[in-house]
Short mmCIF file of N, CA, C and O in Angstrom, two decimals:
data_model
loop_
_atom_site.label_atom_id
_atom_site.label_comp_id
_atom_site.label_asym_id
_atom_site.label_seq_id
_atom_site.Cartn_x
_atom_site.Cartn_y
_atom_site.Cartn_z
N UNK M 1 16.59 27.98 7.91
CA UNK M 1 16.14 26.66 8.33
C UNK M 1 17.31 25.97 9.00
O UNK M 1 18.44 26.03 8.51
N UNK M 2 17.08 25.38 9.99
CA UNK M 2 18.35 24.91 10.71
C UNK M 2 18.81 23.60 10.04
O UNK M 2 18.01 22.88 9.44
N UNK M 3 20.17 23.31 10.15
CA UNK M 3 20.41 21.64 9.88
C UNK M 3 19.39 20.49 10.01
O UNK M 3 19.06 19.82 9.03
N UNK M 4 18.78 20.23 11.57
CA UNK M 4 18.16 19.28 11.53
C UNK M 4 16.97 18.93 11.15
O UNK M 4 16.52 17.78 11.18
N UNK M 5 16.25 20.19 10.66
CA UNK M 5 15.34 20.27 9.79
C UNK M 5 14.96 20.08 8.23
O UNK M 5 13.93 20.16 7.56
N UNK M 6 16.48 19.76 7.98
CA UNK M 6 16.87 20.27 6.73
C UNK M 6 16.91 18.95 6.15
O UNK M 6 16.61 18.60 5.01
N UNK M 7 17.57 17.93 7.66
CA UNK M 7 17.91 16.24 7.44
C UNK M 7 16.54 15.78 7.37
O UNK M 7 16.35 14.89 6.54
N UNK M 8 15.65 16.13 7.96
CA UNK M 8 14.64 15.47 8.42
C UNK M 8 13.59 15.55 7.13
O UNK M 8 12.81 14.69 6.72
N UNK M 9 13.83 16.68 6.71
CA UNK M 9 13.38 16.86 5.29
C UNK M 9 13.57 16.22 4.12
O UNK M 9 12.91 16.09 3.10
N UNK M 10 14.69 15.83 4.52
CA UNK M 10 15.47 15.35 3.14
C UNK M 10 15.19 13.43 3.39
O UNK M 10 14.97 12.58 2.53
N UNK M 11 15.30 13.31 4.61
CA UNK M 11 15.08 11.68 5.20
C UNK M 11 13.70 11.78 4.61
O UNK M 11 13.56 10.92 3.73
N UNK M 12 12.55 12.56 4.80
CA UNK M 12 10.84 12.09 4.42
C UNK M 12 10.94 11.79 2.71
O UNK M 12 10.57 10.82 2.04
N UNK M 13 11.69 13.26 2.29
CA UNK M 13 11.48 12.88 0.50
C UNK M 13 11.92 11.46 0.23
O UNK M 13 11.39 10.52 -0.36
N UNK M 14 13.63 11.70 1.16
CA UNK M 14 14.38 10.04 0.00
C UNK M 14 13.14 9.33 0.51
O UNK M 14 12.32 9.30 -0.41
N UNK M 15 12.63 8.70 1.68
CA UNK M 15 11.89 7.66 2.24
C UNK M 15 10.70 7.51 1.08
O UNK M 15 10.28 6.49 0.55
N UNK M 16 10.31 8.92 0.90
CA UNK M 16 8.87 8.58 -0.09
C UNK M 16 9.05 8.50 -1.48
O UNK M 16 8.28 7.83 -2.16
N UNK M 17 10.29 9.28 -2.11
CA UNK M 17 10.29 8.86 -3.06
C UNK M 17 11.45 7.94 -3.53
O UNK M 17 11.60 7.65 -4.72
N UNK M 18 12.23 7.52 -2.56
CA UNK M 18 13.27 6.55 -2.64
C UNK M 18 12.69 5.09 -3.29
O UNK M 18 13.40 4.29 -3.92
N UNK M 19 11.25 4.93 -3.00
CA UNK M 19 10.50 3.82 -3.61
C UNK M 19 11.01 3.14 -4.82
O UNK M 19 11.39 2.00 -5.09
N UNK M 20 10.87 4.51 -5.58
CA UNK M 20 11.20 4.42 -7.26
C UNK M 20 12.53 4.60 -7.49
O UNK M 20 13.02 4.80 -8.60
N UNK M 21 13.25 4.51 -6.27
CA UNK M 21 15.08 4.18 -6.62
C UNK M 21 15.03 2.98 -6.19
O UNK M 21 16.20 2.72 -5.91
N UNK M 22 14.43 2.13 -5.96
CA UNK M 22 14.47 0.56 -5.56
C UNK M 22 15.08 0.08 -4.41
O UNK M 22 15.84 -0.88 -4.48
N UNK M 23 14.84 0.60 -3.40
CA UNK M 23 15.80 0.65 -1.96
C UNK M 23 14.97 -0.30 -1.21
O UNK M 23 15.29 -0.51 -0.04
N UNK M 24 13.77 -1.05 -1.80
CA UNK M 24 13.11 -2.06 -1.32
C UNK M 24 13.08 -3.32 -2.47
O UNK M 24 12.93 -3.09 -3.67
N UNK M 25 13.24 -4.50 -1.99
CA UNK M 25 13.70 -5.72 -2.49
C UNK M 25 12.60 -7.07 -2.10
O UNK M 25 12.61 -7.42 -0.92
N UNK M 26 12.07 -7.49 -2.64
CA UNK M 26 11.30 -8.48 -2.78
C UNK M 26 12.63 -9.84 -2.49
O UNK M 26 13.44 -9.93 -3.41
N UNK M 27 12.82 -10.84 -1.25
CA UNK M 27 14.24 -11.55 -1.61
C UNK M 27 14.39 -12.12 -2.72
O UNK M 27 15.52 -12.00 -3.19
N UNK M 28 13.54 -12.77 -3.43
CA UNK M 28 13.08 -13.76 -4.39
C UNK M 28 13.83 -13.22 -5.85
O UNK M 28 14.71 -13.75 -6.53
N UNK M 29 13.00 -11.81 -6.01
CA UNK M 29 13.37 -10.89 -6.90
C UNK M 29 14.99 -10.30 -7.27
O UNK M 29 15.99 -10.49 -6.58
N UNK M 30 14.94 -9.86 -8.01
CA UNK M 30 16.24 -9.06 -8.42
C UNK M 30 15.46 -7.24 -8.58
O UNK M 30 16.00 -6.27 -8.04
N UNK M 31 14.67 -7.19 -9.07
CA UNK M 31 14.24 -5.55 -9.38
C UNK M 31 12.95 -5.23 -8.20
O UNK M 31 12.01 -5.94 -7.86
N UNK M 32 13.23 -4.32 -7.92
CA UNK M 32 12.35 -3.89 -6.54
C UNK M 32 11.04 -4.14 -6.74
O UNK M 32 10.69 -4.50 -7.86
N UNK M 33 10.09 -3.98 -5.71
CA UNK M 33 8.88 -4.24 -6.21
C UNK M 33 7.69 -2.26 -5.77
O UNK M 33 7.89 -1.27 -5.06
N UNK M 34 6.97 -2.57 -6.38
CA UNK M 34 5.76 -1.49 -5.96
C UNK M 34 5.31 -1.58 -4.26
O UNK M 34 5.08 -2.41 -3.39
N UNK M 35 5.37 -0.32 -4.44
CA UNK M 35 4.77 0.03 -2.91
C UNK M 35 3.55 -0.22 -2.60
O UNK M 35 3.37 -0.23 -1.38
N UNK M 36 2.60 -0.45 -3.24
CA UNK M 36 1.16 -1.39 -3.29
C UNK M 36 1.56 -3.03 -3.26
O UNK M 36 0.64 -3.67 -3.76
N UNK M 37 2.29 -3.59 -2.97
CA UNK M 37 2.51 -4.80 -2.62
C UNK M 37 3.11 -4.89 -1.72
O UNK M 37 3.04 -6.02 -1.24
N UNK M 38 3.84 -4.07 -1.10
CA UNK M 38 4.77 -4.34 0.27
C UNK M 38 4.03 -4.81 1.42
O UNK M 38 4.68 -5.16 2.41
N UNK M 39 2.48 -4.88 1.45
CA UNK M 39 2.23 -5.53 2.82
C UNK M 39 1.58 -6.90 2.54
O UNK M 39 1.49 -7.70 3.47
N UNK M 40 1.09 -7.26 1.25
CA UNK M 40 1.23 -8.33 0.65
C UNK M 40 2.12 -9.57 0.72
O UNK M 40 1.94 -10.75 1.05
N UNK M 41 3.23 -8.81 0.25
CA UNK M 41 4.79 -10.20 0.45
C UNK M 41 5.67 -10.23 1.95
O UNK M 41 6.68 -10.87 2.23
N UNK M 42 4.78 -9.18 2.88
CA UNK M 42 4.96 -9.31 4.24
C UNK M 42 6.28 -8.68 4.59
O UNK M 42 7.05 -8.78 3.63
N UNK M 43 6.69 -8.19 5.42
CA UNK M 43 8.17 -7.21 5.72
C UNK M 43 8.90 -8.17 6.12
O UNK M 43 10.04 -7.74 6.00
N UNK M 44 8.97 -9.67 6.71
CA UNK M 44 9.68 -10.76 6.47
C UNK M 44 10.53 -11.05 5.36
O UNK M 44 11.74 -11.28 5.34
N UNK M 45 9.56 -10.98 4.29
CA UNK M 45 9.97 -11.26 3.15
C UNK M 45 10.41 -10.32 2.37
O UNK M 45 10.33 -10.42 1.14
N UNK M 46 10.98 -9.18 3.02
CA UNK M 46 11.61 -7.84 2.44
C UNK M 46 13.06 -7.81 2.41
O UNK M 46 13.50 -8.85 2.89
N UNK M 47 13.91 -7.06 2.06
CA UNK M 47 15.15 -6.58 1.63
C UNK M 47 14.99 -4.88 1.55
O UNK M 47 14.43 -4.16 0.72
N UNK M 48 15.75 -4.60 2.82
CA UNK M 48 15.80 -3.03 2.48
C UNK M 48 16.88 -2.66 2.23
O UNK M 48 17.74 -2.92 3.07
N UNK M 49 17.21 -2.06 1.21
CA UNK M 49 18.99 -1.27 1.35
C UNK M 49 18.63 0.11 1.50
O UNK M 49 18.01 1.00 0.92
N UNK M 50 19.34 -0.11 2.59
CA UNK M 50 19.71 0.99 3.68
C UNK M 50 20.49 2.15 3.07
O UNK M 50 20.20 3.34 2.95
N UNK M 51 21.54 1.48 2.72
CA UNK M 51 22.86 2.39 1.77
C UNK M 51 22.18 3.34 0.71
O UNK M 51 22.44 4.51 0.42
N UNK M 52 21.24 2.46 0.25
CA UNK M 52 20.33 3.65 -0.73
C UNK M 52 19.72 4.86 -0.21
O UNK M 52 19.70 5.99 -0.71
N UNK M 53 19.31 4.52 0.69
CA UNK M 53 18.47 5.72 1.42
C UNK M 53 18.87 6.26 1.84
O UNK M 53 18.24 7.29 2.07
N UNK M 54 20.14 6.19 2.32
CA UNK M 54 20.67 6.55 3.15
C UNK M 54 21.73 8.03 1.73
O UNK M 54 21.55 9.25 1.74
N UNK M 55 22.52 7.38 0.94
CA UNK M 55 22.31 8.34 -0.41
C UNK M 55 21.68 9.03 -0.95
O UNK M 55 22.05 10.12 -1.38
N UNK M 56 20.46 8.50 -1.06
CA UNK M 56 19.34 9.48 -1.78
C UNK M 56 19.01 10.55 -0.41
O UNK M 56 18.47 11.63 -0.66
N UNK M 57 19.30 10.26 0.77
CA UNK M 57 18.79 11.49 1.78
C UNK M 57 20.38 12.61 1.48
O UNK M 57 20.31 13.83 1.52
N UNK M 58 21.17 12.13 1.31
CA UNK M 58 22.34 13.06 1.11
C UNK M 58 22.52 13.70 -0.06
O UNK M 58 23.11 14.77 -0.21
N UNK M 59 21.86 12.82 -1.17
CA UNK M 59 21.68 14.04 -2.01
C UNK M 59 21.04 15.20 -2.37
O UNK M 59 21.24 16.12 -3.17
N UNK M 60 20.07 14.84 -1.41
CA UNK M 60 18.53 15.48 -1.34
C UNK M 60 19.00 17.08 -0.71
O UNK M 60 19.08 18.27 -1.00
N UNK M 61 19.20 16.20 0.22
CA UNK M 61 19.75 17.48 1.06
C UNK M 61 20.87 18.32 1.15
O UNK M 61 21.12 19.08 2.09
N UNK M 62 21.69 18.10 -0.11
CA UNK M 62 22.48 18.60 -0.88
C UNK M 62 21.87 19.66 -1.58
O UNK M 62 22.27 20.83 -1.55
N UNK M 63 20.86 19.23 -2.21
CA UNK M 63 20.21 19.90 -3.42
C UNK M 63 19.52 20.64 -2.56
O UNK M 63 19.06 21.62 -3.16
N UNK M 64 19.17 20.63 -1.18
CA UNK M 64 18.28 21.74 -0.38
C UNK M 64 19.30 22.48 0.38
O UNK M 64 18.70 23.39 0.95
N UNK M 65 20.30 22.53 0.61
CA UNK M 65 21.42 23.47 0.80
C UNK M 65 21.68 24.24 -0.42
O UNK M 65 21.74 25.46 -0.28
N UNK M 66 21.82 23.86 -1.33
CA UNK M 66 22.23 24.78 -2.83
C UNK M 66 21.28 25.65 -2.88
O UNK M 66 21.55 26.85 -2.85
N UNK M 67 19.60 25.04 -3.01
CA UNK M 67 18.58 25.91 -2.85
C UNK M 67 18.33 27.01 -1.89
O UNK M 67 18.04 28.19 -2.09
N UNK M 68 18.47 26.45 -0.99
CA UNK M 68 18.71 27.48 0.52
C UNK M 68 19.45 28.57 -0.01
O UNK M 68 18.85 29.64 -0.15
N UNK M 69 21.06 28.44 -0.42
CA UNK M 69 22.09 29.13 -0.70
C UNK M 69 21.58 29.98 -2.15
O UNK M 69 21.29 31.13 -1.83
N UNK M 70 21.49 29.87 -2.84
CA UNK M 70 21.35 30.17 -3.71
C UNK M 70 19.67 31.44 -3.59
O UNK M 70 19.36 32.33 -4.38
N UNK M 71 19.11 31.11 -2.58
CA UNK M 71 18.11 31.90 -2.71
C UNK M 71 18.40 32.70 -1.49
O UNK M 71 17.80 33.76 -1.34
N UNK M 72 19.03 32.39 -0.84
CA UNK M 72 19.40 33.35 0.28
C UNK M 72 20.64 34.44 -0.79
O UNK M 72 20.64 35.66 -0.60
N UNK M 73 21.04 34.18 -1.24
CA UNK M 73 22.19 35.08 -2.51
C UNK M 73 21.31 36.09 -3.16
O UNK M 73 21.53 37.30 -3.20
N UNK M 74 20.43 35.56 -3.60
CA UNK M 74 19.26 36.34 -4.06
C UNK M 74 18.25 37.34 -3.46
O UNK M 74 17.79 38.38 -3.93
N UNK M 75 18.03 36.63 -2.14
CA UNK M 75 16.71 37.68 -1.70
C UNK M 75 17.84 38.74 -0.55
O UNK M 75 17.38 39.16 0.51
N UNK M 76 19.08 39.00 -0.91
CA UNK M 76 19.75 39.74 0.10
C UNK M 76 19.80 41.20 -0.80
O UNK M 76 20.16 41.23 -1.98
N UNK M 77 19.38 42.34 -0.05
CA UNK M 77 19.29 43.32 -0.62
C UNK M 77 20.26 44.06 -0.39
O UNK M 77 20.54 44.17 0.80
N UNK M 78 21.10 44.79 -1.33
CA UNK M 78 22.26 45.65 -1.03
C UNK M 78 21.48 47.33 0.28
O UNK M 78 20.28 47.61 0.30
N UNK M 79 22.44 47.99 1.04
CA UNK M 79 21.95 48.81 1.55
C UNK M 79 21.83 50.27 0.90
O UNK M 79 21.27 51.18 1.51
#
């Protein structure tokens, strides 16, 4: 799988499940809010941290390099 596939992969998970790391902010609030309300309190009235997502895609895709590696170690057959 090439690199940029690998980012792009890893950008969709953090994005979808970055939710539940709180990388979205209600201003009002201190603790993030549910993704069933975000069009409710209007994207005006949002707070995104960036920095989060931007982490959670690097770890992600950390953990899909190890995987990669680790199974490419494996499915290599001696001759």
């Amino acid at each position: 799988m090439s690199r940029n596939i690998k980012i792009a992969i890893s950008f969709g998970i953090a994005f979808v499940l970055g939710l539940p790391f709180k990388w979205i902010f209600y201003k009002s609030e201190v603790a993030g809010i549910n993704i069933f309300k975000i069009f409710d309190y209007g994207i005006s009235n949002l707070f995104f941290a960036f920095s989060t997502l931007a982490v959670n895609t690097l770890i992600i895709f950390g953990i899909i390099r190890l995987i990669e590696k680790v199974w490419n170690s494996i499915s290599v057959k001696p001759n």
